[in-house]
mmCIF file of C-alpha atoms in Angstrom:
data_model
loop_
_atom_site.group_PDB
_atom_site.id
_atom_site.type_symbol
_atom_site.label_atom_id
_atom_site.label_comp_id
_atom_site.label_asym_id
_atom_site.label_seq_id
_atom_site.Cartn_x
_atom_site.Cartn_y
_atom_site.Cartn_z
ATOM 1 C CA UNK A 1 -11.682 -59.320 71.263
ATOM 2 C CA UNK A 2 -11.898 -59.316 67.694
ATOM 3 C CA UNK A 3 -14.690 -60.892 65.682
ATOM 4 C CA UNK A 4 -13.841 -64.719 64.728
ATOM 5 C CA UNK A 5 -11.621 -65.153 61.686
ATOM 6 C CA UNK A 6 -9.673 -61.883 62.202
ATOM 7 C CA UNK A 7 -6.024 -61.722 63.459
ATOM 8 C CA UNK A 8 -5.627 -61.117 67.527
ATOM 9 C CA UNK A 9 -2.889 -59.908 69.891
ATOM 10 C CA UNK A 10 -2.312 -63.305 72.340
ATOM 11 C CA UNK A 11 0.099 -63.842 74.844
ATOM 12 C CA UNK A 12 1.156 -67.206 75.337
ATOM 13 C CA UNK A 13 2.918 -67.951 79.116
ATOM 14 C CA UNK A 14 4.596 -71.088 79.120
ATOM 15 C CA UNK A 15 6.016 -72.828 75.980
ATOM 16 C CA UNK A 16 7.089 -76.320 77.069
ATOM 17 C CA UNK A 17 5.943 -79.593 75.666
ATOM 18 C CA UNK A 18 2.513 -78.573 75.187
ATOM 19 C CA UNK A 19 2.566 -74.669 75.207
ATOM 20 C CA UNK A 20 5.133 -74.516 72.216
ATOM 21 C CA UNK A 21 2.958 -76.258 69.677
ATOM 22 C CA UNK A 22 0.030 -74.526 70.836
ATOM 23 C CA UNK A 23 1.924 -71.160 70.537
ATOM 24 C CA UNK A 24 3.040 -72.360 66.887
ATOM 25 C CA UNK A 25 -0.533 -73.326 65.536
ATOM 26 C CA UNK A 26 -1.466 -69.583 66.839
ATOM 27 C CA UNK A 27 0.980 -68.093 64.632
ATOM 28 C CA UNK A 28 0.333 -70.354 61.692
ATOM 29 C CA UNK A 29 -3.510 -69.284 62.202
ATOM 30 C CA UNK A 30 -2.083 -65.650 61.260
ATOM 31 C CA UNK A 31 -2.523 -64.329 65.398
ATOM 32 C CA UNK A 32 0.283 -61.902 66.629
ATOM 33 C CA UNK A 33 1.531 -63.960 69.255
ATOM 34 C CA UNK A 34 3.562 -62.702 72.313
ATOM 35 C CA UNK A 35 5.451 -65.661 73.886
ATOM 36 C CA UNK A 36 6.972 -65.838 77.293
ATOM 37 C CA UNK A 37 8.792 -68.600 78.885
ATOM 38 C CA UNK A 38 10.575 -68.817 82.408
ATOM 39 C CA UNK A 39 13.384 -70.719 80.688
ATOM 40 C CA UNK A 40 14.430 -68.614 77.644
ATOM 41 C CA UNK A 41 15.831 -71.142 75.330
ATOM 42 C CA UNK A 42 12.388 -72.836 75.328
ATOM 43 C CA UNK A 43 10.893 -70.101 73.991
ATOM 44 C CA UNK A 44 13.205 -68.348 71.378
ATOM 45 C CA UNK A 45 12.759 -70.884 68.751
ATOM 46 C CA UNK A 46 8.977 -69.730 68.402
ATOM 47 C CA UNK A 47 10.550 -66.387 66.569
ATOM 48 C CA UNK A 48 11.206 -68.504 63.704
ATOM 49 C CA UNK A 49 7.074 -68.913 63.334
ATOM 50 C CA UNK A 50 6.376 -65.022 63.750
ATOM 51 C CA UNK A 51 6.018 -64.738 67.689
ATOM 52 C CA UNK A 52 7.569 -62.164 69.173
ATOM 53 C CA UNK A 53 9.593 -63.035 72.238
ATOM 54 C CA UNK A 54 9.526 -61.198 75.761
ATOM 55 C CA UNK A 55 12.016 -61.392 78.457
ATOM 56 C CA UNK A 56 9.247 -61.086 80.858
ATOM 57 C CA UNK A 57 5.428 -62.057 81.581
ATOM 58 C CA UNK A 58 4.181 -58.541 81.880
ATOM 59 C CA UNK A 59 5.726 -57.306 78.568
ATOM 60 C CA UNK A 60 4.104 -60.314 76.829
ATOM 61 C CA UNK A 61 0.846 -59.395 78.475
ATOM 62 C CA UNK A 62 0.880 -55.623 77.847
ATOM 63 C CA UNK A 63 -1.015 -55.751 74.300
ATOM 64 C CA UNK A 64 -2.882 -59.059 74.901
ATOM 65 C CA UNK A 65 -6.655 -59.316 73.979
ATOM 66 C CA UNK A 66 -6.318 -63.122 75.141
ATOM 67 C CA UNK A 67 -3.799 -64.720 77.287
ATOM 68 C CA UNK A 68 -2.972 -68.456 76.760
ATOM 69 C CA UNK A 69 -1.414 -69.792 79.877
ATOM 70 C CA UNK A 70 0.457 -72.971 80.112
ATOM 71 C CA UNK A 71 2.339 -72.421 83.180
ATOM 72 C CA UNK A 72 3.261 -75.568 84.860
ATOM 73 C CA UNK A 73 0.884 -75.645 88.084
ATOM 74 C CA UNK A 74 -0.783 -73.372 90.177
ATOM 75 C CA UNK A 75 1.676 -71.779 92.559
ATOM 76 C CA UNK A 76 3.682 -71.093 89.659
ATOM 77 C CA UNK A 77 0.640 -69.394 87.882
ATOM 78 C CA UNK A 78 -0.014 -67.553 91.346
ATOM 79 C CA UNK A 79 3.770 -66.411 91.230
ATOM 80 C CA UNK A 80 3.892 -64.854 88.002
ATOM 81 C CA UNK A 81 0.547 -63.256 87.871
ATOM 82 C CA UNK A 82 0.336 -61.765 91.670
ATOM 83 C CA UNK A 83 3.418 -62.162 93.446
ATOM 84 C CA UNK A 84 5.576 -60.820 90.401
ATOM 85 C CA UNK A 85 2.356 -58.621 89.373
ATOM 86 C CA UNK A 86 2.435 -59.299 86.173
ATOM 87 C CA UNK A 87 -1.500 -59.469 85.846
ATOM 88 C CA UNK A 88 -1.112 -55.645 86.503
ATOM 89 C CA UNK A 89 -0.131 -55.497 82.864
ATOM 90 C CA UNK A 90 -3.558 -56.980 81.506
ATOM 91 C CA UNK A 91 -6.009 -54.657 79.804
ATOM 92 C CA UNK A 92 -9.304 -54.450 81.166
ATOM 93 C CA UNK A 93 -11.725 -56.366 78.826
ATOM 94 C CA UNK A 94 -8.673 -58.999 78.009
ATOM 95 C CA UNK A 95 -9.775 -63.083 78.247
ATOM 96 C CA UNK A 96 -7.276 -65.147 80.400
ATOM 97 C CA UNK A 97 -7.480 -68.832 79.776
ATOM 98 C CA UNK A 98 -5.914 -70.876 81.881
ATOM 99 C CA UNK A 99 -5.205 -73.945 80.125
ATOM 100 C CA UNK A 100 -2.764 -76.033 82.578
ATOM 101 C CA UNK A 101 -3.883 -78.444 84.985
ATOM 102 C CA UNK A 102 -4.197 -76.937 88.157
ATOM 103 C CA UNK A 103 -6.612 -77.332 91.285
ATOM 104 C CA UNK A 104 -9.993 -76.206 90.885
ATOM 105 C CA UNK A 105 -9.890 -73.843 94.028
ATOM 106 C CA UNK A 106 -6.721 -72.145 92.407
ATOM 107 C CA UNK A 107 -8.636 -71.524 89.234
ATOM 108 C CA UNK A 108 -11.522 -70.038 91.235
ATOM 109 C CA UNK A 109 -9.284 -68.106 93.245
ATOM 110 C CA UNK A 110 -7.200 -66.958 90.060
ATOM 111 C CA UNK A 111 -10.629 -66.188 88.426
ATOM 112 C CA UNK A 112 -11.788 -64.175 91.091
ATOM 113 C CA UNK A 113 -8.643 -61.846 91.462
ATOM 114 C CA UNK A 114 -8.639 -61.238 87.617
ATOM 115 C CA UNK A 115 -12.031 -60.147 87.797
ATOM 116 C CA UNK A 116 -11.158 -57.561 89.923
ATOM 117 C CA UNK A 117 -9.027 -56.171 86.999
ATOM 118 C CA UNK A 118 -11.700 -56.457 84.800
ATOM 119 C CA UNK A 119 -10.020 -59.617 83.357
ATOM 120 C CA UNK A 120 -12.261 -62.635 82.163
ATOM 121 C CA UNK A 121 -11.000 -65.995 82.924
ATOM 122 C CA UNK A 122 -11.853 -69.412 81.576
ATOM 123 C CA UNK A 123 -10.194 -72.464 83.368
ATOM 124 C CA UNK A 124 -9.765 -74.735 80.087
ATOM 125 C CA UNK A 125 -7.015 -77.826 80.441
ATOM 126 C CA UNK A 126 -6.445 -80.012 77.912
ATOM 127 C CA UNK A 127 -6.191 -83.802 77.099
ATOM 128 C CA UNK A 128 -4.726 -85.331 74.273
ATOM 129 C CA UNK A 129 -0.808 -84.780 74.742
ATOM 130 C CA UNK A 130 1.997 -83.518 72.616
ATOM 131 C CA UNK A 131 0.340 -85.236 69.788
ATOM 132 C CA UNK A 132 -2.888 -83.433 70.078
ATOM 133 C CA UNK A 133 -1.308 -79.905 70.674
ATOM 134 C CA UNK A 134 0.973 -80.653 67.392
ATOM 135 C CA UNK A 135 -2.068 -81.361 65.243
ATOM 136 C CA UNK A 136 -4.970 -79.323 66.731
ATOM 137 C CA UNK A 137 -7.111 -82.349 68.307
ATOM 138 C CA UNK A 138 -6.913 -81.520 71.797
ATOM 139 C CA UNK A 139 -9.985 -82.009 73.975
ATOM 140 C CA UNK A 140 -10.367 -78.739 76.070
ATOM 141 C CA UNK A 141 -12.780 -78.937 79.476
ATOM 142 C CA UNK A 142 -14.032 -75.617 79.905
ATOM 143 C CA UNK A 143 -15.210 -74.066 83.361
ATOM 144 C CA UNK A 144 -16.493 -70.183 83.684
ATOM 145 C CA UNK A 145 -19.096 -68.027 82.240
ATOM 146 C CA UNK A 146 -21.054 -68.990 79.057
ATOM 147 C CA UNK A 147 -20.481 -65.631 77.453
ATOM 148 C CA UNK A 148 -16.695 -65.870 77.705
ATOM 149 C CA UNK A 149 -16.664 -69.270 76.367
ATOM 150 C CA UNK A 150 -18.300 -68.037 73.289
ATOM 151 C CA UNK A 151 -16.017 -65.324 73.038
ATOM 152 C CA UNK A 152 -13.111 -68.041 73.329
ATOM 153 C CA UNK A 153 -14.251 -70.307 70.498
ATOM 154 C CA UNK A 154 -12.015 -69.089 67.959
ATOM 155 C CA UNK A 155 -9.196 -69.701 69.924
ATOM 156 C CA UNK A 156 -10.375 -73.101 71.131
ATOM 157 C CA UNK A 157 -10.935 -74.242 67.569
ATOM 158 C CA UNK A 158 -7.311 -73.642 66.735
ATOM 159 C CA UNK A 159 -6.210 -76.299 69.630
ATOM 160 C CA UNK A 160 -9.501 -78.797 69.116
ATOM 161 C CA UNK A 161 -12.579 -79.404 70.362
ATOM 162 C CA UNK A 162 -14.181 -77.557 73.575
ATOM 163 C CA UNK A 163 -16.889 -78.473 75.808
ATOM 164 C CA UNK A 164 -18.380 -76.112 78.460
ATOM 165 C CA UNK A 165 -18.895 -77.916 81.586
ATOM 166 C CA UNK A 166 -19.773 -75.621 84.083
ATOM 167 C CA UNK A 167 -18.711 -72.171 86.130
ATOM 168 C CA UNK A 168 -15.110 -71.488 87.535
ATOM 169 C CA UNK A 169 -13.073 -74.513 88.652
ATOM 170 C CA UNK A 170 -15.519 -77.193 86.675
ATOM 171 C CA UNK A 171 -12.767 -77.437 83.844
ATOM 172 C CA UNK A 172 -10.287 -78.279 86.441
ATOM 173 C CA UNK A 173 -12.668 -81.008 87.838
ATOM 174 C CA UNK A 174 -13.518 -82.293 84.420
ATOM 175 C CA UNK A 175 -9.672 -82.597 83.827
ATOM 176 C CA UNK A 176 -8.854 -84.068 87.312
ATOM 177 C CA UNK A 177 -11.883 -86.773 86.158
ATOM 178 C CA UNK A 178 -9.952 -87.319 82.971
ATOM 179 C CA UNK A 179 -6.695 -87.750 84.887
ATOM 180 C CA UNK A 180 -8.118 -90.042 87.553
ATOM 181 C CA UNK A 181 -9.652 -92.238 84.816
ATOM 182 C CA UNK A 182 -6.414 -92.509 82.699
ATOM 183 C CA UNK A 183 -3.941 -93.170 85.636
ATOM 184 C CA UNK A 184 -5.989 -95.854 87.181
ATOM 185 C CA UNK A 185 -6.709 -97.304 83.852
ATOM 186 C CA UNK A 186 -2.822 -97.358 83.125
ATOM 187 C CA UNK A 187 -2.657 -99.394 86.167
ATOM 188 C CA UNK A 188 -5.177 -101.939 85.426
ATOM 189 C CA UNK A 189 -3.749 -102.756 82.013
ATOM 190 C CA UNK A 190 -0.392 -103.076 83.426
ATOM 191 C CA UNK A 191 -1.364 -105.235 85.999
ATOM 192 C CA UNK A 192 -3.456 -107.400 84.303
ATOM 193 C CA UNK A 193 -0.896 -107.767 80.941
ATOM 194 C CA UNK A 194 2.033 -108.756 83.401
ATOM 195 C CA UNK A 195 -0.221 -111.186 85.269
ATOM 196 C CA UNK A 196 -0.657 -112.832 81.699
ATOM 197 C CA UNK A 197 3.236 -112.564 81.180
ATOM 198 C CA UNK A 198 3.692 -114.320 84.746
ATOM 199 C CA UNK A 199 1.393 -117.197 83.872
ATOM 200 C CA UNK A 200 3.252 -117.682 80.436
ATOM 201 C CA UNK A 201 1.104 -116.251 78.155
ATOM 202 C CA UNK A 202 2.458 -113.550 75.197
ATOM 203 C CA UNK A 203 1.331 -109.915 76.205
ATOM 204 C CA UNK A 204 0.981 -108.469 72.577
ATOM 205 C CA UNK A 205 -1.550 -111.590 72.012
ATOM 206 C CA UNK A 206 -3.228 -110.971 74.906
ATOM 207 C CA UNK A 207 -3.854 -107.484 73.902
ATOM 208 C CA UNK A 208 -4.744 -108.405 70.539
ATOM 209 C CA UNK A 209 -7.265 -110.886 71.760
ATOM 210 C CA UNK A 210 -9.133 -108.699 73.851
ATOM 211 C CA UNK A 211 -9.327 -105.788 71.680
ATOM 212 C CA UNK A 212 -12.942 -105.029 70.720
ATOM 213 C CA UNK A 213 -14.416 -106.692 73.668
ATOM 214 C CA UNK A 214 -15.570 -104.780 76.596
ATOM 215 C CA UNK A 215 -11.712 -104.616 78.185
ATOM 216 C CA UNK A 216 -11.086 -102.456 75.107
ATOM 217 C CA UNK A 217 -10.111 -98.863 75.505
ATOM 218 C CA UNK A 218 -7.676 -95.907 74.224
ATOM 219 C CA UNK A 219 -5.726 -96.996 77.185
ATOM 220 C CA UNK A 220 -5.685 -100.463 76.033
ATOM 221 C CA UNK A 221 -4.244 -99.497 72.600
ATOM 222 C CA UNK A 222 -1.993 -96.540 73.097
ATOM 223 C CA UNK A 223 -0.372 -97.271 76.539
ATOM 224 C CA UNK A 224 -0.610 -101.316 76.379
ATOM 225 C CA UNK A 225 1.053 -100.654 72.985
ATOM 226 C CA UNK A 226 3.623 -98.928 74.953
ATOM 227 C CA UNK A 227 3.965 -101.448 77.670
ATOM 228 C CA UNK A 228 4.037 -104.444 74.990
ATOM 229 C CA UNK A 229 6.997 -102.441 73.136
ATOM 230 C CA UNK A 230 8.714 -101.538 76.318
ATOM 231 C CA UNK A 231 8.647 -97.851 74.934
ATOM 232 C CA UNK A 232 8.413 -95.219 77.970
ATOM 233 C CA UNK A 233 9.808 -92.302 76.182
ATOM 234 C CA UNK A 234 7.929 -89.407 78.051
ATOM 235 C CA UNK A 235 4.481 -87.993 76.650
ATOM 236 C CA UNK A 236 3.256 -87.436 79.874
ATOM 237 C CA UNK A 237 5.615 -88.486 82.533
ATOM 238 C CA UNK A 238 4.785 -90.457 85.907
ATOM 239 C CA UNK A 239 5.764 -87.082 87.965
ATOM 240 C CA UNK A 240 2.969 -85.438 85.960
ATOM 241 C CA UNK A 241 0.170 -88.234 86.487
ATOM 242 C CA UNK A 242 1.253 -88.285 90.170
ATOM 243 C CA UNK A 243 0.659 -84.613 90.626
ATOM 244 C CA UNK A 244 -2.730 -84.969 88.972
ATOM 245 C CA UNK A 245 -3.619 -87.814 91.363
ATOM 246 C CA UNK A 246 -2.579 -85.476 94.068
ATOM 247 C CA UNK A 247 -4.624 -82.531 93.031
ATOM 248 C CA UNK A 248 -7.720 -84.950 92.732
ATOM 249 C CA UNK A 249 -7.223 -86.306 96.434
ATOM 250 C CA UNK A 250 -6.890 -82.850 97.706
ATOM 251 C CA UNK A 251 -9.945 -81.565 95.907
ATOM 252 C CA UNK A 252 -11.891 -84.629 97.091
ATOM 253 C CA UNK A 253 -10.966 -83.948 100.754
ATOM 254 C CA UNK A 254 -11.985 -80.298 100.246
ATOM 255 C CA UNK A 255 -15.240 -81.248 99.305
ATOM 256 C CA UNK A 256 -15.682 -84.203 101.553
ATOM 257 C CA UNK A 257 -15.061 -87.341 99.018
ATOM 258 C CA UNK A 258 -14.108 -90.191 99.819
ATOM 259 C CA UNK A 259 -11.806 -91.409 96.835
ATOM 260 C CA UNK A 260 -10.251 -94.995 97.752
ATOM 261 C CA UNK A 261 -9.312 -96.215 94.277
ATOM 262 C CA UNK A 262 -7.653 -92.949 93.714
ATOM 263 C CA UNK A 263 -5.815 -92.940 96.842
ATOM 264 C CA UNK A 264 -4.562 -96.569 95.923
ATOM 265 C CA UNK A 265 -2.982 -95.354 92.566
ATOM 266 C CA UNK A 266 -1.584 -92.513 93.916
ATOM 267 C CA UNK A 267 0.548 -94.503 96.281
ATOM 268 C CA UNK A 268 1.691 -96.501 93.280
ATOM 269 C CA UNK A 269 2.637 -93.763 91.311
ATOM 270 C CA UNK A 270 4.550 -92.023 94.413
ATOM 271 C CA UNK A 271 6.534 -95.171 94.754
ATOM 272 C CA UNK A 272 7.268 -95.559 91.034
ATOM 273 C CA UNK A 273 8.564 -91.897 91.449
ATOM 274 C CA UNK A 274 10.595 -92.957 94.529
ATOM 275 C CA UNK A 275 12.021 -95.844 92.469
ATOM 276 C CA UNK A 276 13.507 -93.574 89.868
ATOM 277 C CA UNK A 277 10.611 -93.765 87.455
ATOM 278 C CA UNK A 278 9.382 -90.282 87.728
ATOM 279 C CA UNK A 279 10.568 -88.815 84.081
ATOM 280 C CA UNK A 280 9.261 -91.944 82.215
ATOM 281 C CA UNK A 281 5.894 -91.642 80.532
ATOM 282 C CA UNK A 282 3.236 -92.403 82.793
ATOM 283 C CA UNK A 283 2.220 -96.115 81.378
ATOM 284 C CA UNK A 284 6.182 -96.693 82.959
ATOM 285 C CA UNK A 285 4.012 -97.714 86.076
ATOM 286 C CA UNK A 286 4.002 -100.626 84.191
ATOM 287 C CA UNK A 287 7.805 -100.966 85.230
ATOM 288 C CA UNK A 288 7.126 -100.274 88.952
ATOM 289 C CA UNK A 289 4.732 -103.477 89.072
ATOM 290 C CA UNK A 290 6.849 -105.874 86.842
ATOM 291 C CA UNK A 291 9.822 -105.197 89.197
ATOM 292 C CA UNK A 292 7.586 -105.908 92.236
ATOM 293 C CA UNK A 293 6.758 -109.201 90.286
ATOM 294 C CA UNK A 294 10.065 -110.277 89.248
ATOM 295 C CA UNK A 295 9.779 -109.537 85.977
ATOM 296 C CA UNK A 296 11.974 -107.401 83.750
#
């Protein structure tokens, strides 16, 4: 990889709600971006920012010094890189940044298989939503070798703030912790506000009253605000939160850890999805809990 500040050849795989603004920021930072997405219509607008749009993943990877992967799941990454053999296009010495949320064991497996080709990998999932991707304020949790983390810092700084948390798979563990806390706290805020509404209090005023106390949090402020306003336009969907809770439970089972609180909330998000709420913002768990209590 080039020295900090120098333009680089960067492939971006996956240009959805998060990947698109991240790729745009790389273009605006002066890098040569090679972009690919399984649905071509989602990648073509990047050409207006100077990106080169590719028709297949291998073509996008061929010149890359570094790769930003935002494909939606571990199985999709597995399919694109190894079943479709796109990884064979990667040059030895390239750095692969796996920035989507996948299971830790998948991250470790991908790292080992890429290492066989002389490609370094970091699992570097992000938190901060589409707003963070747009304005470069993402929180990035990174697993892998410290030297590779150092090499990736110029790119991470385009996206936000990165912290190295341990060996391969550790970044994904940190992201699971993040999503467990987010998903569980959304449920706590929703249930508490709905109890107040059921009892006759003004939810908006209750939220205002407890702001600044021990119960205050970013979830209360952001997601609680959405609940008060009944604004469940998707930023991160119920379906994605459910995927994260299931990944957390699968990882807990692998390491022999009991996670009863996460298991309870996995069931609640699953029931919300079953009731047609899967495309709502994850704060839309409020709708599921409201329905159970006769509150509309």
